[in-house]
mmCIF file of C-alpha atoms in Angstrom:
data_model
loop_
_atom_site.group_PDB
_atom_site.id
_atom_site.type_symbol
_atom_site.label_atom_id
_atom_site.label_comp_id
_atom_site.label_asym_id
_atom_site.label_seq_id
_atom_site.Cartn_x
_atom_site.Cartn_y
_atom_site.Cartn_z
ATOM 1 C CA MET A 5 -26.806 -8.939 13.131
ATOM 2 C CA ILE A 6 -23.787 -8.973 11.458
ATOM 3 C CA LYS A 7 -22.244 -6.038 9.772
ATOM 4 C CA LYS A 8 -22.168 -5.558 5.850
ATOM 5 C CA ILE A 9 -19.285 -3.652 3.865
ATOM 6 C CA ASN A 10 -20.025 -2.937 0.278
ATOM 7 C CA VAL A 11 -17.003 -3.964 -2.159
ATOM 8 C CA GLY A 12 -15.931 -2.162 -4.976
ATOM 9 C CA LEU A 13 -13.812 -4.165 -7.359
ATOM 10 C CA ILE A 14 -11.575 -2.142 -10.013
ATOM 11 C CA GLY A 15 -10.114 -4.647 -12.676
ATOM 12 C CA ALA A 16 -11.827 -7.664 -13.642
ATOM 13 C CA GLY A 17 -9.236 -9.905 -14.715
ATOM 14 C CA PHE A 18 -7.311 -12.847 -13.042
ATOM 15 C CA MET A 19 -7.041 -11.160 -9.816
ATOM 16 C CA GLY A 20 -9.869 -9.468 -9.950
ATOM 17 C CA LYS A 21 -11.601 -13.108 -9.972
ATOM 18 C CA ALA A 22 -9.501 -13.984 -6.980
ATOM 19 C CA HIS A 23 -10.358 -11.469 -5.194
ATOM 20 C CA VAL A 24 -13.955 -11.747 -5.894
ATOM 21 C CA VAL A 25 -14.137 -15.473 -4.681
ATOM 22 C CA ALA A 26 -12.057 -14.354 -1.333
ATOM 23 C CA TYR A 27 -14.739 -12.152 -0.369
ATOM 24 C CA SER A 28 -17.422 -14.554 -1.396
ATOM 25 C CA ASN A 29 -15.868 -17.766 0.374
ATOM 26 C CA MET A 30 -15.176 -15.829 3.436
ATOM 27 C CA PRO A 31 -18.003 -15.786 5.902
ATOM 28 C CA LYS A 32 -18.490 -19.247 4.717
ATOM 29 C CA PHE A 33 -15.544 -20.559 6.271
ATOM 30 C CA PHE A 34 -14.888 -17.838 8.631
ATOM 31 C CA TRP A 35 -18.457 -18.134 10.647
ATOM 32 C CA PRO A 36 -19.143 -15.525 12.135
ATOM 33 C CA ALA A 37 -17.771 -13.251 9.905
ATOM 34 C CA PRO A 38 -16.223 -10.047 11.008
ATOM 35 C CA ALA A 39 -18.638 -8.684 8.171
ATOM 36 C CA VAL A 40 -20.179 -10.073 4.843
ATOM 37 C CA PRO A 41 -18.719 -8.536 2.093
ATOM 38 C CA VAL A 42 -21.374 -7.530 -0.584
ATOM 39 C CA LEU A 43 -20.475 -7.087 -4.085
ATOM 40 C CA LYS A 44 -21.653 -3.415 -5.335
ATOM 41 C CA VAL A 45 -19.755 -2.014 -8.014
ATOM 42 C CA VAL A 46 -17.059 -3.863 -10.116
ATOM 43 C CA CYS A 47 -14.847 -1.452 -12.441
ATOM 44 C CA ASP A 48 -13.151 -2.472 -15.678
ATOM 45 C CA ILE A 49 -12.055 -0.094 -18.800
ATOM 46 C CA GLU A 50 -13.371 -2.653 -21.096
ATOM 47 C CA GLU A 51 -16.893 -2.550 -20.981
ATOM 48 C CA GLU A 52 -17.625 -5.803 -22.227
ATOM 49 C CA ILE A 53 -15.249 -7.424 -19.729
ATOM 50 C CA ALA A 54 -17.246 -4.844 -16.858
ATOM 51 C CA LYS A 55 -20.752 -6.461 -18.092
ATOM 52 C CA GLU A 56 -19.146 -9.448 -17.900
ATOM 53 C CA ALA A 57 -18.038 -9.941 -14.765
ATOM 54 C CA LYS A 58 -21.434 -7.824 -13.028
ATOM 55 C CA ASP A 59 -23.423 -11.081 -14.461
ATOM 56 C CA ARG A 60 -20.629 -13.842 -13.569
ATOM 57 C CA PHE A 61 -19.615 -12.384 -10.300
ATOM 58 C CA GLY A 62 -22.761 -11.236 -8.984
ATOM 59 C CA PHE A 63 -22.008 -7.372 -8.336
ATOM 60 C CA GLU A 64 -24.892 -5.051 -8.892
ATOM 61 C CA GLU A 65 -23.232 -2.464 -10.667
ATOM 62 C CA ALA A 66 -20.341 -2.311 -13.820
ATOM 63 C CA VAL A 67 -18.957 0.793 -14.729
ATOM 64 C CA THR A 68 -15.678 1.808 -16.822
ATOM 65 C CA ASP A 69 -14.546 4.485 -14.671
ATOM 66 C CA TRP A 70 -12.967 3.946 -11.557
ATOM 67 C CA LYS A 71 -13.632 7.380 -10.355
ATOM 68 C CA ALA A 72 -17.292 6.256 -9.959
ATOM 69 C CA VAL A 73 -16.216 3.445 -7.265
ATOM 70 C CA VAL A 74 -13.757 5.842 -5.449
ATOM 71 C CA ASN A 75 -16.687 8.662 -5.076
ATOM 72 C CA ASN A 76 -19.371 6.568 -4.590
ATOM 73 C CA PRO A 77 -20.775 6.745 -0.855
ATOM 74 C CA ASP A 78 -21.984 2.973 -0.525
ATOM 75 C CA ILE A 79 -18.752 1.666 -1.175
ATOM 76 C CA ASP A 80 -16.278 0.727 2.107
ATOM 77 C CA VAL A 81 -13.734 -1.045 0.667
ATOM 78 C CA VAL A 82 -12.189 -1.107 -2.591
ATOM 79 C CA SER A 83 -9.926 -3.541 -3.819
ATOM 80 C CA ILE A 84 -7.646 -2.705 -6.580
ATOM 81 C CA CYS A 85 -6.251 -4.998 -9.255
ATOM 82 C CA THR A 86 -5.265 -3.265 -11.838
ATOM 83 C CA PRO A 87 -2.108 -3.143 -14.038
ATOM 84 C CA ASN A 88 0.758 -1.525 -11.420
ATOM 85 C CA ASP A 89 1.186 1.766 -12.528
ATOM 86 C CA SER A 90 -2.477 3.271 -11.804
ATOM 87 C CA HIS A 91 -2.453 1.220 -8.052
ATOM 88 C CA ALA A 92 -1.280 4.883 -6.760
ATOM 89 C CA GLU A 93 -3.579 7.237 -8.115
ATOM 90 C CA ILE A 94 -6.619 4.841 -7.474
ATOM 91 C CA ALA A 95 -5.432 3.919 -3.595
ATOM 92 C CA ILE A 96 -4.445 7.460 -2.747
ATOM 93 C CA ALA A 97 -7.701 8.765 -4.346
ATOM 94 C CA ALA A 98 -9.691 5.991 -2.224
ATOM 95 C CA LEU A 99 -7.785 6.357 0.927
ATOM 96 C CA GLU A 100 -8.331 10.241 0.767
ATOM 97 C CA ALA A 101 -12.066 9.040 0.053
ATOM 98 C CA GLY A 102 -12.441 7.315 3.389
ATOM 99 C CA LYS A 103 -12.545 4.222 1.468
ATOM 100 C CA HIS A 104 -10.708 1.237 3.000
ATOM 101 C CA VAL A 105 -8.212 -0.275 0.644
ATOM 102 C CA TYR A 106 -6.846 -4.269 -0.568
ATOM 103 C CA CYS A 107 -4.495 -3.557 -3.176
ATOM 104 C CA GLU A 108 -2.759 -6.123 -5.209
ATOM 105 C CA LYS A 109 1.095 -6.223 -5.393
ATOM 106 C CA PRO A 110 3.713 -5.142 -5.938
ATOM 107 C CA ILE A 111 2.468 -1.818 -4.098
ATOM 108 C CA ALA A 112 3.317 0.145 -7.143
ATOM 109 C CA SER A 113 5.474 0.526 -10.138
ATOM 110 C CA THR A 114 7.683 3.619 -8.994
ATOM 111 C CA HIS A 115 9.430 3.814 -5.692
ATOM 112 C CA GLN A 116 8.094 7.194 -5.955
ATOM 113 C CA ASP A 117 4.369 6.148 -6.080
ATOM 114 C CA ALA A 118 5.102 3.292 -3.614
ATOM 115 C CA LYS A 119 6.858 6.006 -0.817
ATOM 116 C CA ALA A 120 3.241 8.166 -1.881
ATOM 117 C CA MET A 121 1.428 5.426 -1.270
ATOM 118 C CA SER A 122 2.544 4.295 2.124
ATOM 119 C CA GLU A 123 2.348 8.249 3.555
ATOM 120 C CA ALA A 124 -1.019 8.534 2.176
ATOM 121 C CA ALA A 125 -2.216 5.373 4.275
ATOM 122 C CA GLU A 126 -0.226 6.414 7.135
ATOM 123 C CA LYS A 127 -2.193 9.555 6.919
ATOM 124 C CA ALA A 128 -5.061 7.946 6.553
ATOM 125 C CA ALA A 129 -4.670 5.379 9.604
ATOM 126 C CA LYS A 130 -5.172 8.360 11.345
ATOM 127 C CA LYS A 131 -8.932 8.331 10.728
ATOM 128 C CA GLY A 132 -9.454 4.943 10.715
ATOM 129 C CA ILE A 133 -8.776 3.604 7.830
ATOM 130 C CA ILE A 134 -7.564 0.198 6.307
ATOM 131 C CA SER A 135 -4.838 -0.341 3.859
ATOM 132 C CA MET A 136 -3.289 -3.727 2.779
ATOM 133 C CA CYS A 137 -1.016 -4.692 0.546
ATOM 134 C CA ALA A 138 -2.049 -8.357 -1.117
ATOM 135 C CA TYR A 139 1.347 -10.571 -0.211
ATOM 136 C CA GLN A 140 -1.096 -13.470 0.110
ATOM 137 C CA TYR A 141 1.345 -16.136 0.372
ATOM 138 C CA ARG A 142 2.680 -15.090 4.017
ATOM 139 C CA ARG A 143 -0.998 -16.177 5.180
ATOM 140 C CA VAL A 144 0.190 -20.071 4.102
ATOM 141 C CA PRO A 145 -0.912 -21.851 7.399
ATOM 142 C CA ALA A 146 2.357 -23.948 7.337
ATOM 143 C CA LEU A 147 4.176 -20.542 6.923
ATOM 144 C CA VAL A 148 2.379 -18.626 9.755
ATOM 145 C CA LEU A 149 3.638 -22.206 11.859
ATOM 146 C CA ALA A 150 7.488 -21.843 10.581
ATOM 147 C CA LYS A 151 6.780 -18.081 12.086
ATOM 148 C CA LYS A 152 5.839 -19.527 14.912
ATOM 149 C CA PHE A 153 8.295 -21.877 15.687
ATOM 150 C CA ILE A 154 10.936 -18.789 14.993
ATOM 151 C CA ASP A 155 9.784 -16.696 17.528
ATOM 152 C CA GLU A 156 9.595 -19.636 19.917
ATOM 153 C CA GLY A 157 12.965 -20.474 19.334
ATOM 154 C CA SER A 158 12.540 -23.449 18.198
ATOM 155 C CA ILE A 159 15.406 -23.589 15.794
ATOM 156 C CA GLY A 160 17.629 -20.830 17.714
ATOM 157 C CA GLU A 161 19.092 -17.636 15.996
ATOM 158 C CA ILE A 162 18.674 -17.452 12.419
ATOM 159 C CA LEU A 163 21.805 -18.199 10.554
ATOM 160 C CA ASN A 164 20.878 -18.393 6.731
ATOM 161 C CA VAL A 165 17.661 -18.083 4.546
ATOM 162 C CA ARG A 166 17.226 -19.639 0.829
ATOM 163 C CA ALA A 167 14.318 -18.048 -1.076
ATOM 164 C CA GLN A 168 13.203 -19.052 -4.691
ATOM 165 C CA TYR A 169 10.295 -17.977 -7.132
ATOM 166 C CA LEU A 170 10.550 -20.182 -10.162
ATOM 167 C CA GLN A 171 7.916 -19.935 -12.895
ATOM 168 C CA SER A 172 7.890 -21.112 -16.412
ATOM 169 C CA TRP A 173 5.511 -19.408 -17.887
ATOM 170 C CA SER A 174 7.021 -16.540 -19.735
ATOM 171 C CA ALA A 175 9.833 -18.910 -21.243
ATOM 172 C CA ASP A 176 8.651 -19.235 -24.763
ATOM 173 C CA PRO A 177 9.672 -16.418 -26.829
ATOM 174 C CA ASP A 178 6.101 -16.429 -28.598
ATOM 175 C CA SER A 179 4.111 -15.660 -25.270
ATOM 176 C CA PRO A 180 2.604 -12.252 -25.835
ATOM 177 C CA LEU A 181 3.853 -8.583 -24.622
ATOM 178 C CA SER A 182 1.101 -8.267 -22.288
ATOM 179 C CA TRP A 183 1.844 -5.377 -19.570
ATOM 180 C CA ARG A 184 3.830 -7.629 -17.490
ATOM 181 C CA PHE A 185 6.654 -7.116 -20.061
ATOM 182 C CA GLN A 186 6.694 -3.331 -20.028
ATOM 183 C CA LYS A 187 8.427 -0.759 -17.742
ATOM 184 C CA ALA A 188 6.408 1.594 -17.858
ATOM 185 C CA ILE A 189 3.164 -0.186 -16.884
ATOM 186 C CA ALA A 190 4.643 -3.147 -14.953
ATOM 187 C CA GLY A 191 7.637 -1.128 -13.197
ATOM 188 C CA ALA A 192 10.242 -4.239 -13.180
ATOM 189 C CA GLY A 193 9.316 -7.753 -14.300
ATOM 190 C CA THR A 194 10.330 -10.707 -12.717
ATOM 191 C CA LEU A 195 11.362 -8.551 -9.622
ATOM 192 C CA GLY A 196 8.545 -6.884 -9.436
ATOM 193 C CA ASP A 197 6.179 -9.554 -10.258
ATOM 194 C CA ILE A 198 7.324 -12.376 -8.214
ATOM 195 C CA ALA A 199 10.247 -11.815 -6.534
ATOM 196 C CA THR A 200 8.396 -9.271 -4.263
ATOM 197 C CA HIS A 201 6.565 -12.255 -3.269
ATOM 198 C CA VAL A 202 9.699 -13.956 -1.381
ATOM 199 C CA ILE A 203 10.876 -11.050 -0.235
ATOM 200 C CA ASP A 204 8.018 -10.231 1.879
ATOM 201 C CA ILE A 205 8.179 -14.062 3.145
ATOM 202 C CA SER A 206 11.936 -13.427 3.694
ATOM 203 C CA GLN A 207 11.337 -10.617 5.788
ATOM 204 C CA TYR A 208 8.077 -12.168 7.774
ATOM 205 C CA LEU A 209 10.275 -14.720 9.197
ATOM 206 C CA ALA A 210 13.485 -13.597 9.561
ATOM 207 C CA GLY A 211 13.430 -9.568 10.112
ATOM 208 C CA ASN A 212 14.442 -6.756 7.218
ATOM 209 C CA ILE A 213 17.070 -6.992 4.812
ATOM 210 C CA SER A 214 19.668 -4.329 4.979
ATOM 211 C CA GLU A 215 22.069 -4.905 1.894
ATOM 212 C CA VAL A 216 21.691 -6.944 -1.317
ATOM 213 C CA VAL A 217 24.309 -7.512 -4.170
ATOM 214 C CA SER A 218 22.549 -8.312 -7.338
ATOM 215 C CA THR A 219 22.317 -10.025 -10.921
ATOM 216 C CA VAL A 220 19.566 -8.613 -13.150
ATOM 217 C CA LYS A 221 18.829 -10.437 -16.516
ATOM 218 C CA THR A 222 16.898 -10.077 -19.420
ATOM 219 C CA TYR A 223 17.002 -13.037 -21.840
ATOM 220 C CA ILE A 224 13.899 -12.388 -24.214
ATOM 221 C CA ASN A 225 14.596 -9.171 -25.546
ATOM 222 C CA GLU A 226 11.222 -8.548 -27.554
ATOM 223 C CA ARG A 227 7.764 -10.416 -27.686
ATOM 224 C CA PRO A 228 4.869 -10.432 -29.953
ATOM 225 C CA VAL A 229 1.979 -7.868 -29.381
ATOM 226 C CA GLN A 230 -1.321 -9.338 -28.072
ATOM 227 C CA GLU A 231 -4.320 -7.476 -29.137
ATOM 228 C CA GLY A 232 -6.165 -5.732 -26.019
ATOM 229 C CA GLY A 233 -5.159 -5.349 -22.599
ATOM 230 C CA VAL A 234 -5.952 -8.543 -20.782
ATOM 231 C CA ASP A 235 -3.137 -10.561 -18.868
ATOM 232 C CA LEU A 236 -3.160 -13.926 -20.602
ATOM 233 C CA LEU A 237 0.009 -15.078 -18.564
ATOM 234 C CA GLY A 238 1.044 -17.703 -20.964
ATOM 235 C CA THR A 239 -1.941 -19.213 -21.701
ATOM 236 C CA VAL A 240 -1.605 -18.501 -25.397
ATOM 237 C CA LYS A 241 1.105 -18.209 -28.010
ATOM 238 C CA LEU A 242 1.122 -15.771 -31.043
ATOM 239 C CA ASN A 243 2.807 -17.325 -34.273
ATOM 240 C CA GLY A 244 6.188 -15.580 -35.725
ATOM 241 C CA ASP A 245 3.892 -13.511 -38.520
ATOM 242 C CA VAL A 246 2.421 -11.208 -35.624
ATOM 243 C CA LYS A 247 4.124 -7.900 -35.030
ATOM 244 C CA LYS A 248 6.877 -7.659 -32.164
ATOM 245 C CA GLU A 249 7.942 -5.151 -29.562
ATOM 246 C CA ALA A 250 11.100 -4.808 -27.110
ATOM 247 C CA VAL A 251 10.903 -5.801 -23.564
ATOM 248 C CA ASP A 252 12.121 -3.783 -21.081
ATOM 249 C CA VAL A 253 12.016 -5.220 -17.646
ATOM 250 C CA ASP A 254 14.154 -7.863 -16.073
ATOM 251 C CA ASP A 255 13.304 -12.223 -16.650
ATOM 252 C CA GLU A 256 15.327 -13.118 -13.367
ATOM 253 C CA ALA A 257 16.612 -11.528 -10.555
ATOM 254 C CA SER A 258 19.159 -13.552 -8.133
ATOM 255 C CA PHE A 259 21.164 -11.835 -5.050
ATOM 256 C CA LEU A 260 22.691 -12.179 -1.942
ATOM 257 C CA VAL A 261 20.966 -10.677 1.129
ATOM 258 C CA ASN A 262 22.441 -9.636 4.894
ATOM 259 C CA PHE A 263 19.580 -9.086 7.444
ATOM 260 C CA GLU A 264 19.470 -6.393 10.025
ATOM 261 C CA SER A 265 19.761 -9.707 12.485
ATOM 262 C CA GLY A 266 22.927 -10.519 11.536
ATOM 263 C CA ALA A 267 21.584 -13.802 9.298
ATOM 264 C CA VAL A 268 22.914 -13.725 5.312
ATOM 265 C CA GLY A 269 20.695 -15.396 2.823
ATOM 266 C CA SER A 270 19.885 -15.515 -1.066
ATOM 267 C CA ILE A 271 16.851 -15.051 -3.259
ATOM 268 C CA GLU A 272 16.435 -16.136 -6.933
ATOM 269 C CA ALA A 273 13.399 -15.257 -9.256
ATOM 270 C CA THR A 274 12.727 -16.001 -12.686
ATOM 271 C CA ARG A 275 9.555 -16.442 -14.922
ATOM 272 C CA ASN A 276 11.806 -18.822 -17.315
ATOM 273 C CA ALA A 277 12.341 -21.684 -15.659
ATOM 274 C CA TRP A 278 10.777 -24.589 -17.989
ATOM 275 C CA GLY A 279 9.040 -27.290 -15.988
ATOM 276 C CA ARG A 280 8.508 -24.478 -12.858
ATOM 277 C CA ASN A 281 4.782 -23.425 -12.091
ATOM 278 C CA ASN A 282 4.273 -21.664 -9.304
ATOM 279 C CA PHE A 283 7.482 -23.113 -7.648
ATOM 280 C CA ILE A 284 7.862 -20.951 -4.307
ATOM 281 C CA SER A 285 10.294 -22.592 -1.516
ATOM 282 C CA ILE A 286 11.948 -21.650 1.516
ATOM 283 C CA GLU A 287 14.532 -22.844 3.883
ATOM 284 C CA VAL A 288 15.243 -21.353 7.200
ATOM 285 C CA HIS A 289 18.501 -22.390 8.949
ATOM 286 C CA GLY A 290 18.842 -22.005 12.524
ATOM 287 C CA THR A 291 21.128 -22.663 15.689
ATOM 288 C CA LYS A 292 18.813 -25.207 16.846
ATOM 289 C CA GLY A 293 17.362 -26.651 13.722
ATOM 290 C CA SER A 294 16.051 -26.032 10.139
ATOM 291 C CA LEU A 295 12.204 -25.357 8.325
ATOM 292 C CA ILE A 296 11.767 -25.799 4.711
ATOM 293 C CA PHE A 297 8.537 -24.667 2.871
ATOM 294 C CA ASN A 298 7.998 -26.059 -0.998
ATOM 295 C CA TYR A 299 4.851 -23.850 -2.375
ATOM 296 C CA GLU A 300 4.105 -27.179 -4.588
ATOM 297 C CA ARG A 301 3.308 -28.918 -1.177
ATOM 298 C CA LEU A 302 1.370 -26.244 -0.052
ATOM 299 C CA ASN A 303 -0.032 -27.818 3.131
ATOM 300 C CA GLU A 304 3.067 -29.076 4.555
ATOM 301 C CA LEU A 305 6.128 -27.951 6.831
ATOM 302 C CA GLN A 306 9.254 -29.554 6.828
ATOM 303 C CA VAL A 307 10.980 -29.179 10.704
ATOM 304 C CA MET A 308 13.906 -30.591 11.794
ATOM 305 C CA PHE A 309 15.303 -30.047 15.590
ATOM 306 C CA ALA A 310 18.679 -29.957 16.620
ATOM 307 C CA ASP A 311 17.702 -31.129 20.064
ATOM 308 C CA ASP A 312 16.096 -34.557 18.606
ATOM 309 C CA PRO A 313 17.988 -38.142 19.755
ATOM 310 C CA ASP A 314 20.480 -38.815 17.275
ATOM 311 C CA ASP A 315 18.638 -42.078 16.003
ATOM 312 C CA ARG A 316 15.604 -40.086 15.174
ATOM 313 C CA LYS A 317 17.214 -36.884 13.400
ATOM 314 C CA GLY A 318 16.008 -35.729 10.178
ATOM 315 C CA PHE A 319 13.609 -33.586 8.321
ATOM 316 C CA LYS A 320 9.645 -34.584 9.400
ATOM 317 C CA THR A 321 6.769 -33.398 7.845
ATOM 318 C CA ILE A 322 3.983 -31.648 9.736
ATOM 319 C CA TYR A 323 0.593 -31.580 7.363
ATOM 320 C CA THR A 324 -1.454 -28.382 8.342
ATOM 321 C CA GLY A 325 -5.330 -28.678 9.418
ATOM 322 C CA PRO A 326 -8.113 -27.867 11.740
ATOM 323 C CA ALA A 327 -4.858 -27.775 14.592
ATOM 324 C CA HIS A 328 -3.360 -25.187 13.442
ATOM 325 C CA PHE A 329 -3.319 -21.358 11.739
ATOM 326 C CA TYR A 330 -6.643 -20.748 9.975
ATOM 327 C CA GLY A 331 -8.089 -24.632 10.561
ATOM 328 C CA GLU A 332 -11.219 -23.153 9.694
ATOM 329 C CA VAL A 333 -10.333 -23.219 5.834
ATOM 330 C CA THR A 334 -8.420 -26.549 6.203
ATOM 331 C CA TRP A 335 -10.949 -29.089 6.753
ATOM 332 C CA ASN A 336 -11.778 -31.331 8.620
ATOM 333 C CA ILE A 337 -8.641 -33.780 8.409
ATOM 334 C CA PRO A 338 -4.941 -32.873 7.943
ATOM 335 C CA GLY A 339 -4.469 -33.422 4.278
ATOM 336 C CA MET A 340 -7.516 -32.683 2.888
ATOM 337 C CA ASN A 341 -5.805 -29.911 2.393
ATOM 338 C CA ILE A 342 -6.477 -25.990 0.949
ATOM 339 C CA GLY A 343 -5.417 -24.247 -2.132
ATOM 340 C CA TYR A 344 -5.198 -20.771 -4.006
ATOM 341 C CA GLY A 345 -8.786 -20.338 -3.791
ATOM 342 C CA GLU A 346 -8.387 -20.540 0.389
ATOM 343 C CA LEU A 347 -5.375 -18.999 0.701
ATOM 344 C CA LYS A 348 -7.070 -15.278 -1.002
ATOM 345 C CA THR A 349 -10.279 -16.533 1.028
ATOM 346 C CA ILE A 350 -7.963 -16.064 4.387
ATOM 347 C CA GLU A 351 -6.739 -12.913 3.023
ATOM 348 C CA ALA A 352 -9.918 -11.423 2.372
ATOM 349 C CA TYR A 353 -10.411 -12.672 6.173
ATOM 350 C CA GLU A 354 -7.634 -10.718 7.650
ATOM 351 C CA PHE A 355 -8.512 -7.129 5.630
ATOM 352 C CA ILE A 356 -12.026 -7.745 6.855
ATOM 353 C CA LYS A 357 -10.939 -8.035 10.356
ATOM 354 C CA SER A 358 -8.812 -5.327 10.369
ATOM 355 C CA VAL A 359 -11.539 -2.929 8.724
ATOM 356 C CA VAL A 360 -13.778 -3.747 11.696
ATOM 357 C CA SER A 361 -11.637 -3.695 14.510
ATOM 358 C CA GLY A 362 -9.544 -1.088 13.133
ATOM 359 C CA LYS A 363 -6.219 -2.367 13.293
ATOM 360 C CA GLN A 364 -3.918 -2.374 10.585
ATOM 361 C CA PRO A 365 -2.844 -5.378 9.314
ATOM 362 C CA SER A 366 0.309 -7.095 9.041
ATOM 363 C CA THR A 367 0.628 -6.506 5.124
ATOM 364 C CA SER A 368 0.015 -2.757 5.173
ATOM 365 C CA PHE A 369 1.082 -0.134 2.992
ATOM 366 C CA ALA A 370 4.074 0.039 5.147
ATOM 367 C CA GLU A 371 5.343 -3.105 4.847
ATOM 368 C CA GLY A 372 4.869 -2.982 0.919
ATOM 369 C CA TYR A 373 7.077 -0.157 0.833
ATOM 370 C CA LYS A 374 9.617 -2.004 2.790
ATOM 371 C CA VAL A 375 9.620 -4.343 -0.055
ATOM 372 C CA ASP A 376 9.839 -1.954 -2.710
ATOM 373 C CA LEU A 377 12.700 -0.465 -0.791
ATOM 374 C CA VAL A 378 14.561 -4.007 -1.154
ATOM 375 C CA THR A 379 13.700 -4.096 -4.978
ATOM 376 C CA GLU A 380 15.364 -0.399 -5.142
ATOM 377 C CA ALA A 381 18.255 -1.735 -3.659
ATOM 378 C CA VAL A 382 18.630 -5.276 -5.970
ATOM 379 C CA ILE A 383 18.082 -2.600 -8.792
ATOM 380 C CA LYS A 384 20.828 -0.073 -7.845
ATOM 381 C CA SER A 385 23.061 -2.961 -7.257
ATOM 382 C CA SER A 386 22.678 -4.845 -10.425
ATOM 383 C CA GLU A 387 23.851 -1.911 -12.037
ATOM 384 C CA THR A 388 26.948 -0.810 -9.842
ATOM 385 C CA LYS A 389 28.073 -4.522 -9.247
ATOM 386 C CA ALA A 390 28.286 -4.085 -5.669
ATOM 387 C CA TRP A 391 26.523 -4.581 -2.345
ATOM 388 C CA THR A 392 23.692 -1.976 -1.568
ATOM 389 C CA LYS A 393 21.888 -0.702 1.374
ATOM 390 C CA VAL A 394 18.523 -0.965 1.705
ATOM 391 C CA ALA A 395 17.241 2.827 2.450
ATOM 392 C CA LYS A 396 15.411 3.264 5.819
#
């Protein structure tokens, strides 16, 4: 019989929903599954939200204190979908309690907390405890295929990487002041929220970043105060009569990077790009070819190989499907396509597979901490206006 693993979810908002969909769908796509997740306990500080999540998602129990999840002897894995400032306390307590932890990114709101989480995960790993940071975009089949081409040497030595993550949901000054605009909770704005994703993808494909020079900007200095703690992600606008408070995080981060390999690159992230919804793009140029990925065309990878005949040189599009990585979730025919839900399902599969095998996933807390080290260098560089080394 297939093993069952009991799940405790902390944080029942947008990302909590994504985790539930992923856990529920995983055995439906990946069968036989490494184990079947059982939705045991859901926690949210808002009692009504917790109770609603229990009924809506099919959990057996709802609580309002995260310690009731971490200390529950029946819980095997803990999903952390809370604001960034609570990641460290919950994750470290869960690891010390012997729970496997699946935590949303960025790993933490402060450099000190990120380091503490990485160290706690390293200690727990010696006891077979798994920790994973949710950098789901590196699980995109097209990007895993890009990694395969790079590792095989198909595009030669990497020369240049160009990465962007552009959104528009906070471009309107009437979008409310959620926790994502408050440094005490989020730690950083666009830099921590979305730039971390393309930092992770860039390091996944091209190796570690060694130094940066950056510009970090805040465009909208105050926003209307919303009622309650629910993250509305720009889905509502508050009128001008509502009380406003200061924004103390960045709206945009742009930086040049050098990689340990000798490659160079640029990374740009903003949540103030009108017309861009969830635009993630990355180009990798090598001595023997180039690769291009655009998340708005999630199921495609553009490739160009220099050794193609002269009359056939140019980019061609590969549609990922059953023949490619994670073919189980890409339906029967290339072009039938997957979306965000399937992507989180792939991530849940990798997590549960790691829990069962005892092998740490590629997006471990150590990897999340490596991304944090880059963001720390970006912040320092924006203050000094100089190239800044990434700490090791």
